[in-house]
Short mmCIF file of C-alpha atoms in Angstrom, two decimals:
data_model
loop_
_atom_site.label_atom_id
_atom_site.label_comp_id
_atom_site.label_asym_id
_atom_site.label_seq_id
_atom_site.Cartn_x
_atom_site.Cartn_y
_atom_site.Cartn_z
CA MET A 1 58.38 122.94 35.77
CA ALA A 2 56.44 120.48 37.91
CA ALA A 3 58.19 117.63 39.62
CA THR A 4 55.84 115.16 37.86
CA ASP A 5 57.34 116.19 34.46
CA VAL A 6 60.78 114.94 35.48
CA LYS A 7 61.58 111.34 34.53
CA LYS A 8 64.51 109.08 35.20
CA PHE A 9 66.63 107.95 32.25
CA ASP A 10 69.37 105.33 31.93
CA TYR A 11 72.19 106.27 29.60
CA ALA A 12 75.39 104.93 28.07
CA VAL A 13 78.06 107.43 26.98
CA ARG A 14 81.55 107.44 25.56
CA ASP A 15 84.03 109.59 27.49
CA SER A 16 87.05 111.52 26.16
CA HIS A 17 89.17 108.35 26.33
CA GLY A 18 86.69 106.33 24.27
CA LYS A 19 85.48 104.22 27.18
CA ILE A 20 81.80 103.39 27.65
CA GLN A 21 80.21 104.59 30.88
CA LYS A 22 76.70 103.94 32.16
CA GLY A 23 74.54 105.80 34.61
CA SER A 24 71.13 107.38 35.25
CA ILE A 25 69.85 110.94 35.35
CA GLU A 26 66.53 112.73 35.92
CA ALA A 27 65.32 115.14 33.25
CA PRO A 28 62.13 116.22 31.44
CA SER A 29 62.99 114.42 28.17
CA GLU A 30 65.60 112.40 26.27
CA SER A 31 66.74 115.50 24.41
CA ALA A 32 67.36 117.28 27.71
CA VAL A 33 69.45 114.31 28.86
CA ALA A 34 71.47 114.38 25.66
CA THR A 35 72.09 118.13 26.03
CA ARG A 36 73.31 117.74 29.59
CA LEU A 37 75.61 114.86 28.73
CA LYS A 38 77.14 116.87 25.87
CA ASP A 39 77.66 119.82 28.24
CA MET A 40 79.62 117.45 30.46
CA GLY A 41 81.88 116.53 27.54
CA LEU A 42 80.35 113.07 27.02
CA ALA A 43 79.13 111.50 23.77
CA PRO A 44 75.70 109.79 24.22
CA VAL A 45 75.48 106.24 22.90
CA SER A 46 72.02 105.26 24.16
CA ILE A 47 69.33 106.92 26.30
CA SER A 48 66.23 105.13 27.56
CA GLU A 49 63.62 105.78 30.22
CA ALA A 50 64.40 103.84 33.39
CA LYS A 51 62.03 101.21 34.74
CA THR A 52 60.94 102.08 38.28
CA GLY A 53 58.73 99.14 39.17
CA GLY A 54 59.22 96.20 41.53
CA LEU A 55 62.49 95.96 43.42
CA ASN A 56 63.91 98.94 41.51
CA ALA A 57 61.24 101.29 42.82
CA GLU A 58 62.58 104.09 44.98
CA ILE A 59 61.69 103.72 48.67
CA LYS A 60 60.47 106.99 50.17
CA ILE A 61 59.97 107.52 53.89
CA PRO A 62 57.43 110.31 54.54
CA GLY A 63 59.04 113.21 56.35
CA LEU A 64 62.58 111.90 55.78
CA SER A 65 63.15 111.19 52.10
CA ASP A 66 61.69 114.54 50.97
CA ARG A 67 63.24 116.64 53.71
CA ILE A 68 65.78 119.25 52.67
CA LYS A 69 67.71 120.75 55.57
CA LEU A 70 69.42 124.12 55.82
CA LYS A 71 72.73 122.24 55.96
CA ASP A 72 72.01 120.80 52.49
CA ILE A 73 71.38 124.30 51.11
CA ALA A 74 74.62 125.56 52.71
CA ILE A 75 76.66 122.76 51.12
CA MET A 76 74.98 123.38 47.77
CA SER A 77 75.78 127.12 47.94
CA ARG A 78 79.41 126.43 48.87
CA GLN A 79 79.91 123.94 46.02
CA LEU A 80 78.15 126.17 43.50
CA ALA A 81 80.28 129.17 44.48
CA THR A 82 83.47 127.09 44.14
CA MET A 83 82.56 125.81 40.67
CA ILE A 84 81.46 129.20 39.32
CA SER A 85 84.57 130.94 40.65
CA SER A 86 86.63 128.21 38.93
CA GLY A 87 85.20 129.20 35.56
CA LEU A 88 82.41 126.64 35.09
CA SER A 89 79.19 127.89 33.55
CA LEU A 90 76.09 128.05 35.74
CA LEU A 91 74.34 125.34 33.71
CA ARG A 92 77.25 122.92 33.95
CA ALA A 93 77.68 123.63 37.68
CA LEU A 94 73.99 122.89 38.28
CA THR A 95 74.27 119.67 36.25
CA ILE A 96 77.19 118.49 38.37
CA LEU A 97 75.40 119.45 41.58
CA ALA A 98 72.28 117.52 40.61
CA GLU A 99 74.44 114.45 39.93
CA GLN A 100 76.53 114.51 43.10
CA THR A 101 74.00 115.79 45.65
CA GLU A 102 73.26 113.00 48.13
CA ASN A 103 69.78 114.25 49.05
CA PRO A 104 67.39 112.91 46.35
CA ALA A 105 64.79 115.61 47.01
CA LEU A 106 67.35 118.41 46.63
CA SER A 107 68.73 116.75 43.50
CA ARG A 108 65.28 116.84 41.91
CA VAL A 109 64.85 120.50 42.81
CA ILE A 110 68.26 121.41 41.37
CA GLN A 111 67.36 119.63 38.13
CA GLU A 112 64.16 121.66 37.88
CA VAL A 113 66.12 124.87 38.55
CA ARG A 114 68.60 123.90 35.85
CA SER A 115 65.79 123.25 33.35
CA ASP A 116 64.34 126.69 34.07
CA VAL A 117 67.73 128.37 33.67
CA GLU A 118 68.31 126.44 30.44
CA SER A 119 65.00 127.78 29.08
CA GLY A 120 66.12 131.37 29.68
CA VAL A 121 64.81 132.09 33.20
CA SER A 122 67.18 133.91 35.54
CA PHE A 123 68.80 131.87 38.31
CA SER A 124 67.15 133.88 41.12
CA THR A 125 63.70 133.53 39.50
CA ALA A 126 64.22 129.77 39.13
CA LEU A 127 65.15 129.54 42.81
CA SER A 128 62.12 131.60 43.88
CA LYS A 129 59.77 128.97 42.39
CA HIS A 130 60.75 126.55 45.16
CA GLU A 131 60.04 127.00 48.88
CA THR A 132 63.20 124.97 49.46
CA PHE A 133 65.35 128.08 49.01
CA PRO A 134 64.92 130.79 51.69
CA PRO A 135 64.00 134.34 50.55
CA LEU A 136 67.35 135.46 51.96
CA MET A 137 69.18 133.32 49.41
CA VAL A 138 66.90 134.27 46.51
CA ASN A 139 67.33 138.01 47.05
CA MET A 140 71.09 137.80 47.57
CA VAL A 141 71.43 135.76 44.36
CA ARG A 142 69.32 138.35 42.53
CA ALA A 143 71.65 141.11 43.77
CA GLY A 144 74.68 139.05 42.71
CA GLU A 145 73.25 138.57 39.23
CA VAL A 146 72.68 142.30 38.81
CA GLY A 147 76.13 143.22 40.17
CA GLY A 148 78.01 140.46 38.37
CA PHE A 149 79.46 138.83 41.50
CA LEU A 150 77.31 135.70 41.80
CA ASP A 151 80.15 133.51 43.13
CA THR A 152 80.90 135.98 45.94
CA VAL A 153 77.23 136.16 46.90
CA LEU A 154 76.87 132.38 46.93
CA GLU A 155 79.90 132.07 49.18
CA SER A 156 78.36 134.67 51.51
CA VAL A 157 75.11 132.67 51.51
CA ALA A 158 77.06 129.53 52.39
CA VAL A 159 78.89 131.28 55.25
CA ASN A 160 75.58 132.65 56.56
CA PHE A 161 73.77 129.32 56.47
CA GLU A 162 76.75 127.43 57.92
CA ALA A 163 76.81 129.84 60.86
CA ASP A 164 73.06 129.37 61.35
CA VAL A 165 73.44 125.57 61.27
CA LYS A 166 76.28 125.80 63.79
CA LEU A 167 74.12 127.96 66.05
CA ARG A 168 71.25 125.48 65.91
CA ASN A 169 73.57 122.57 66.66
CA LYS A 170 74.92 124.37 69.74
CA VAL A 171 71.43 124.79 71.15
CA LYS A 172 70.40 121.23 70.26
CA SER A 173 73.51 119.74 71.87
CA ALA A 174 72.87 121.73 75.04
CA MET A 175 69.23 120.63 75.25
CA THR A 176 69.74 116.97 74.32
CA TYR A 177 70.87 115.77 77.76
CA PRO A 178 68.07 117.34 79.86
CA VAL A 179 65.41 116.29 77.35
CA VAL A 180 66.64 112.69 77.30
CA VAL A 181 66.82 112.55 81.11
CA PHE A 182 63.32 114.04 81.38
CA ILE A 183 61.89 111.46 78.96
CA ILE A 184 63.60 108.63 80.84
CA ALA A 185 62.17 109.91 84.11
CA ILE A 186 58.65 110.06 82.66
CA LEU A 187 58.90 106.55 81.20
CA ALA A 188 60.28 105.18 84.49
CA VAL A 189 57.46 106.71 86.52
CA VAL A 190 54.76 105.54 84.09
CA GLY A 191 56.23 102.03 83.94
CA MET A 192 56.41 101.68 87.72
CA LEU A 193 52.90 103.07 88.24
CA LEU A 194 51.33 100.81 85.60
CA PHE A 195 53.20 97.56 86.19
CA ILE A 196 55.09 97.51 89.52
CA VAL A 197 52.76 99.30 91.95
CA PRO A 198 49.69 97.08 91.20
CA VAL A 199 51.75 93.94 91.94
CA PHE A 200 52.78 95.26 95.36
CA GLU A 201 49.21 96.40 96.06
CA ASP A 202 47.70 92.98 95.31
CA MET A 203 50.40 91.20 97.31
CA PHE A 204 49.94 93.39 100.37
CA THR A 205 46.13 93.63 100.42
CA GLY A 206 45.95 89.82 100.02
CA LEU A 207 47.63 89.51 103.41
CA GLY A 208 45.06 91.80 104.98
CA GLY A 209 47.40 94.63 105.82
CA GLU A 210 46.87 98.37 105.63
CA LEU A 211 49.03 100.30 103.18
CA PRO A 212 51.33 103.05 104.52
CA TRP A 213 50.34 106.59 103.49
CA LEU A 214 53.25 106.92 101.04
CA THR A 215 52.29 103.68 99.32
CA GLN A 216 48.63 104.75 99.25
CA ILE A 217 49.68 107.84 97.31
CA LEU A 218 51.44 105.65 94.74
CA VAL A 219 48.41 103.33 94.48
CA THR A 220 46.09 106.30 93.95
CA MET A 221 48.41 107.68 91.24
CA SER A 222 48.52 104.22 89.63
CA ASP A 223 44.72 103.92 89.58
CA LEU A 224 44.35 107.39 88.07
CA LEU A 225 46.98 106.71 85.44
CA LYS A 226 45.22 103.50 84.35
CA ILE A 227 42.11 105.57 83.67
CA LEU A 228 43.81 108.61 82.17
CA ILE A 229 46.65 107.05 80.12
CA ILE A 230 44.58 106.79 76.91
CA PRO A 231 43.10 110.34 77.20
CA ILE A 232 46.60 111.70 77.95
CA ILE A 233 48.06 110.07 74.84
CA ILE A 234 45.17 111.32 72.70
CA GLY A 235 45.57 114.80 74.22
CA LEU A 236 49.28 114.86 73.38
CA PHE A 237 48.53 113.97 69.76
CA VAL A 238 45.82 116.65 69.59
CA LEU A 239 48.12 119.29 71.11
CA THR A 240 50.88 118.35 68.66
CA TYR A 241 48.47 118.63 65.75
CA LEU A 242 47.11 122.01 66.91
CA TRP A 243 50.65 123.31 67.49
CA ASN A 244 51.82 122.33 64.01
CA LYS A 245 48.66 123.78 62.47
CA ASN A 246 48.79 127.14 64.25
CA LYS A 247 52.48 127.78 64.96
CA ASN A 248 52.92 129.89 61.82
CA LYS A 249 49.73 131.95 62.23
CA GLU A 250 50.41 135.55 63.20
CA SER A 251 47.65 135.68 65.84
CA PHE A 252 49.11 132.61 67.55
CA ARG A 253 52.69 133.86 67.28
CA ASN A 254 51.73 137.23 68.82
CA LYS A 255 50.55 135.42 71.94
CA VAL A 256 53.21 132.72 72.27
CA GLU A 257 56.54 134.04 70.95
CA PRO A 258 56.80 137.07 73.30
CA LEU A 259 56.63 134.53 76.14
CA TYR A 260 59.81 132.91 74.82
CA LEU A 261 61.76 136.08 75.59
CA LYS A 262 60.20 136.40 79.07
CA ALA A 263 60.79 132.81 80.13
CA PRO A 264 63.18 132.38 83.07
CA VAL A 265 66.66 131.11 82.20
CA PHE A 266 65.77 130.33 78.56
CA GLY A 267 64.39 133.80 77.74
CA PRO A 268 67.81 135.52 77.44
CA LEU A 269 69.05 132.62 75.32
CA ALA A 270 66.12 132.99 72.91
CA GLN A 271 66.78 136.74 72.72
CA LYS A 272 70.46 136.24 71.87
CA ILE A 273 69.65 133.65 69.19
CA ALA A 274 67.12 136.00 67.56
CA ILE A 275 69.55 138.95 67.61
CA THR A 276 72.31 136.77 66.12
CA ARG A 277 70.10 135.72 63.21
CA PHE A 278 68.81 139.26 62.64
CA THR A 279 72.22 140.93 62.54
CA ARG A 280 73.97 138.19 60.53
CA ASN A 281 71.22 138.04 57.90
CA LEU A 282 70.99 141.83 57.62
CA GLY A 283 74.77 142.15 57.36
CA SER A 284 74.93 139.54 54.59
CA MET A 285 72.19 141.22 52.57
CA VAL A 286 73.62 144.73 52.96
CA ARG A 287 77.03 143.46 51.83
CA ALA A 288 75.44 141.74 48.82
CA GLY A 289 73.83 144.99 47.70
CA VAL A 290 70.22 144.08 48.42
CA PRO A 291 68.09 147.26 48.80
CA ILE A 292 67.78 148.08 52.50
CA LEU A 293 63.96 148.13 52.58
CA GLN A 294 63.80 144.73 50.90
CA ALA A 295 66.50 143.40 53.23
CA LEU A 296 64.64 144.58 56.33
CA ASP A 297 61.44 142.94 55.13
CA ILE A 298 63.26 139.61 54.77
CA VAL A 299 65.43 139.57 57.90
CA GLY A 300 62.47 140.32 60.14
CA LYS A 301 60.74 137.17 58.95
CA THR A 302 63.89 135.05 59.23
CA SER A 303 64.73 136.10 62.81
CA GLY A 304 62.43 133.43 64.23
CA ASN A 305 60.57 135.70 66.66
CA ILE A 306 57.55 137.93 66.09
CA VAL A 307 58.92 140.57 68.50
CA ILE A 308 62.01 141.06 66.31
CA GLU A 309 59.77 141.07 63.23
CA HIS A 310 57.60 143.89 64.62
CA ALA A 311 60.70 145.89 65.56
CA THR A 312 62.05 145.41 62.03
CA ASN A 313 58.77 146.69 60.58
CA ASP A 314 59.18 149.90 62.60
CA VAL A 315 62.75 150.25 61.32
CA ARG A 316 61.58 149.76 57.75
CA GLU A 317 58.96 152.48 58.10
CA SER A 318 61.57 154.80 59.60
CA VAL A 319 63.98 154.20 56.72
CA ARG A 320 61.18 154.60 54.19
CA THR A 321 60.54 158.13 55.49
CA GLY A 322 64.24 159.00 55.34
CA ASN A 323 65.12 158.55 59.02
CA SER A 324 67.92 156.52 60.59
CA LEU A 325 68.09 152.76 60.82
CA ALA A 326 69.10 152.41 64.46
CA LYS A 327 66.87 154.99 66.18
CA PRO A 328 63.60 152.96 66.12
CA LEU A 329 65.39 149.94 67.61
CA ALA A 330 66.00 151.87 70.84
CA GLN A 331 62.24 151.82 71.43
CA HIS A 332 62.18 148.04 71.56
CA ALA A 333 63.51 146.37 74.70
CA VAL A 334 64.48 143.23 72.80
CA PHE A 335 67.49 145.10 71.34
CA PRO A 336 70.16 145.89 73.98
CA PRO A 337 71.71 149.40 73.93
CA MET A 338 75.02 147.99 72.66
CA VAL A 339 73.33 146.67 69.51
CA VAL A 340 71.58 149.97 68.87
CA GLN A 341 74.75 152.03 69.39
CA MET A 342 76.93 149.78 67.21
CA MET A 343 74.37 149.89 64.40
CA ALA A 344 74.19 153.68 64.69
CA VAL A 345 77.99 153.94 64.43
CA GLY A 346 78.03 151.56 61.45
CA GLU A 347 75.33 153.60 59.74
CA ASP A 348 77.20 156.88 60.30
CA THR A 349 80.55 155.52 59.12
CA GLY A 350 79.21 153.58 56.13
CA ALA A 351 80.36 150.26 57.59
CA LEU A 352 76.99 148.89 58.63
CA ASP A 353 77.66 145.38 57.32
CA THR A 354 80.93 145.17 59.28
CA MET A 355 79.25 146.30 62.50
CA LEU A 356 76.41 143.83 62.00
CA ASP A 357 78.92 141.01 61.53
CA LYS A 358 80.68 141.99 64.76
CA ILE A 359 77.38 142.04 66.65
CA ALA A 360 76.50 138.61 65.24
CA ASP A 361 79.88 137.18 66.22
CA PHE A 362 79.59 138.63 69.73
CA TYR A 363 76.13 137.17 70.35
CA ASP A 364 77.17 133.91 68.73
CA ASP A 365 79.84 133.61 71.44
CA GLU A 366 77.25 134.65 74.02
CA VAL A 367 74.90 131.88 72.89
CA GLU A 368 77.70 129.33 73.17
CA ALA A 369 78.64 130.53 76.67
CA THR A 370 75.00 130.59 77.78
CA THR A 371 74.29 127.07 76.50
CA GLU A 372 77.39 125.75 78.28
CA GLN A 373 76.26 127.42 81.52
CA LEU A 374 72.76 126.00 81.12
CA THR A 375 74.15 122.54 80.50
CA SER A 376 76.37 122.66 83.59
CA LEU A 377 73.40 123.94 85.63
CA ILE A 378 70.72 121.61 84.28
CA GLU A 379 72.71 118.37 84.50
CA PRO A 380 72.95 118.19 88.33
CA ILE A 381 69.38 119.47 88.68
CA MET A 382 68.03 116.77 86.38
CA ILE A 383 70.08 114.08 88.14
CA GLY A 384 68.72 115.25 91.48
CA VAL A 385 65.13 115.35 90.21
CA LEU A 386 65.41 111.90 88.63
CA GLY A 387 67.00 110.48 91.79
CA GLY A 388 64.30 112.06 93.94
CA ILE A 389 61.47 110.63 91.83
CA VAL A 390 62.93 107.13 91.74
CA GLY A 391 63.84 107.28 95.43
CA PHE A 392 60.32 108.40 96.38
CA MET A 393 58.79 105.48 94.48
CA VAL A 394 61.27 102.91 95.80
CA ILE A 395 60.67 103.97 99.40
CA GLY A 396 56.90 103.93 98.82
CA LEU A 397 57.11 100.39 97.45
CA TYR A 398 59.43 98.98 100.11
CA MET A 399 57.70 100.45 103.17
CA PRO A 400 54.94 97.78 103.13
CA ILE A 401 57.53 94.97 103.02
CA PHE A 402 58.39 95.50 106.69
CA SER A 403 54.69 95.20 107.58
CA ILE A 404 54.43 92.02 105.45
CA PHE A 405 57.09 90.35 107.65
CA GLU A 406 55.00 91.16 110.74
CA LEU A 407 51.82 89.78 109.11
CA VAL A 408 53.57 86.56 108.12
CA GLN A 409 54.86 86.07 111.65
#
């Protein structure tokens, strides 16, 4: 059902104690609202379409209001698993979720999913209609529906996404400090070159003096920046646009993403993050009963690196022809021998999901240790670089002052 078919309705209901309650809900029609309210044990008194004009209109910020994060999906999965395991029906659980979800965009999507389920569509099919829900979640839910353990699968999805969110937060927290310091350094240099250096230049040349060589370098940089500042800003916008346009194209990814793994210092971190995602996602899907070929097709795409995706394709072809799961991984340098051997043991003993979880936990700890080491290493380097840049400019600006005293005398 399209999002444009969903309207907002104001309602008044009588609860089990006979008290009148008022509220609002989004649904395709008044009859759908009445059905949902009855499912919640409420007796509808009045239902009318809400007025959304003027001051009551919803304020939407592009890129923020409609953004649904992985954390939101994890919370939704956790709450849905709790309600279903407590005995609530899927329809009632989705109704409650749509009402209490803080993200308006996710609330609208959940309402559309509920409407599809109410019309007889399976839960996994309803989820697959929305790009909001990752293929990993859709396929695990489908396996849970077939096996009759939907609550267990949803809890596994929540655990998986929560671990992924935690991993992302670790990396972001480690990179925040150096990025902020770098931006401050750039802004300080640009500000001094555009506003401070010209003042010193005019003051000194007005007295007829000759600028020291260090100050001349700063003046030359200032003159160039005045000319190039607009083209640089335009170039940054163009590069950002081209990056966002091409970052998901396979030809572009084949050229750029292998460089991530070869980058000094950050390359091993990117490798560990990709292995963590690959093993955790594959372990979750194997445990949920998703067919191995289908699972491999999904986890390769969710690893976040084209190198892992190509390796997964080789594994899938090997399994399709009846060969082992771990053997093709040995041919790809991105997978360390420990990963290959542990997967081989898990495959032989029938405990592949357990081994994959252990690998994911190990590399999760490795990522945390690596980010802490990078933070402790980058902090003093960035402080030294920032101090050197500012010190160079201060010395370059103050050197002419001593000559100004001589000219005045």
